[in-house]
Each structure stands twice: as structure tokens, then as C-alpha cells.
Amino acid sequence: MDVDPVSSPGPPALNDARPAEPAPYRPGYEVVAEQIVQLIAEREMSPGDRMPTEMELAARLGASRTVVREAVKILSATGRVSAQKGRGLYVADGEGMLGATRFGGLFTPTNLDHIFMLFEFRRIQEIAASRLAATQASPAELRVIEAAGQTCRHGYQAGDKAQFEAGDDAFHLGIAAASHNIFLVAAVREARRLQQQATVIGIRGMGGHAAEAVEEHDAIYRAIRDGQPEAAAAATVVHLDNTFKDYRREIQRRIFGKNPP
């Protein structure tokens, strides 16, 4: 391999005997997804351009077709690739199946660090939204939040994932709307759209935290209904932290084949 003499590092210092830290483990489909994005950039491909087939990508990148297929799922969810049945793969326009997002180009839904940062982002938004909702929610807005929580509960009890997720989405967006702050509404909607990308590729859904989630929703609702902003914020923190742990368990189960301790 050729080495650039300008950027090549010199010999290690005599007093630096520390071994290099091993690179953190990354699943193959995440690495391949990044390689496909790099390939699109190197070829200067534009939205609508036809891409190599999965078989061609597997041969070019030295990966199995299964890994390439998982990578394509990620890129389809994040709006970078359009997989058209019977026609092949195309460069997408950035909107994808979840719609355009401001931060979609930064987010990889299988990257645990990205999901952690997304939940930090959600914490900031939704704590503020819950506090404001507790002081500003109208009776009609309270009814929307309560009904959404009940939809989520009924979905859990019936084992209906779609109903559970619809109720969950309506609950959090309902609180944002009750904050009477249009920027918080937009931010909460955007963060949830990014989070749904992990659901699209099969991570979580109505996971092991679902039973607790419906009770946590109820605690948040009661605090908002009773006009207790600090209690609403505290209940929101509990809910988001527990939801993040559910995502973390599922991602690590997929990577390592077992639940983390």
C-alpha cells in the first residue's frame, strides 16, 4: 500500500508504550451502508440514477447479499436509496418512506451512539413540552392526550402493534401541541420521525417496555392534567430513559445475539 510521506506518522515516542485501543465493534450492515453511500458520492450519482444490483454491490464490497440487503433497508428507511420491486435500486431524493427530515443525513438508526444522542435530544424537547403543557393545556388538548394514551393501552392489551404505535405517536405529539410552542411541535415531530426509522428496519416496536410505557404515559398525563409542571417533567424523564433502554437491549440483542446484562 502506498503511504503519503507528508501525512505518514513518525516512529512512536519512546515513552509512549500504550497499546492502541481496539476499534469498537460495528455490525457489518452498518459498515456496508456507509460504503454504499460513499460509492454514490464517488460516482457522483444523482436522485433517480440506477444503482448496482444487490449481487453487484455484494461482489464489489466483499460482503454477503444478506448483509447488503440489510444495509439497503437502512438506506431506504433514511431516504438515501429507493428499492423498487422488480426494477432494482435507485438513488433516492432524501425523502424516503418516512418523508424529508432535517437531520436524516446524520442519523444511522442502527448506531447505538446515534440513538443515545437522539434520546438526549428528545429529553430536552419533551421535558420542556411537558412543563409548558402542564400550565397551558386546554381541556380539549387534555382530552386528546388522554385519548391517545388509551389508544396506546388498548393496542398493548390487544397485541396490536400498529394501534400501540399510533397511540404512542399521538400522545407525544399531543403534549407538544399542548405546549403552544410551534417550534417544540416541529422538533418533537422531527425526532420521532427519526426514531421511527429504527422501527422501519425492524428494531423494536411493541417491545418489552410496552407494559410499563402505558403506565408511564398515564403518569405524564395526570401530572399535566393536574397542572404540575415539575412532576410532568420528571415522569417524562422516566419514560424516555426506559424507552431508550428498550432500544439498547434490542440493538445489542441483534449485534451480540443476547440481551445485555
Short mmCIF file of N, CA and C in Angstrom, two decimals, residues 2 64 116 130:
data_model
loop_
_atom_site.label_atom_id
_atom_site.label_comp_id
_atom_site.label_asym_id
_atom_site.label_seq_id
_atom_site.Cartn_x
_atom_site.Cartn_y
_atom_site.Cartn_z
N ASP A 2 0.55 2.24 -0.89
CA ASP A 2 1.32 3.47 -0.92
C ASP A 2 1.01 4.30 0.32
N SER A 64 -21.72 -10.35 1.94
CA SER A 64 -22.76 -11.28 1.53
C SER A 64 -24.00 -10.50 1.08
N PHE A 116 -28.66 7.08 21.24
CA PHE A 116 -28.47 7.72 22.54
C PHE A 116 -28.57 9.24 22.39
N SER A 130 -43.59 19.09 28.19
CA SER A 130 -44.44 18.63 29.30
C SER A 130 -44.65 19.73 30.33
#
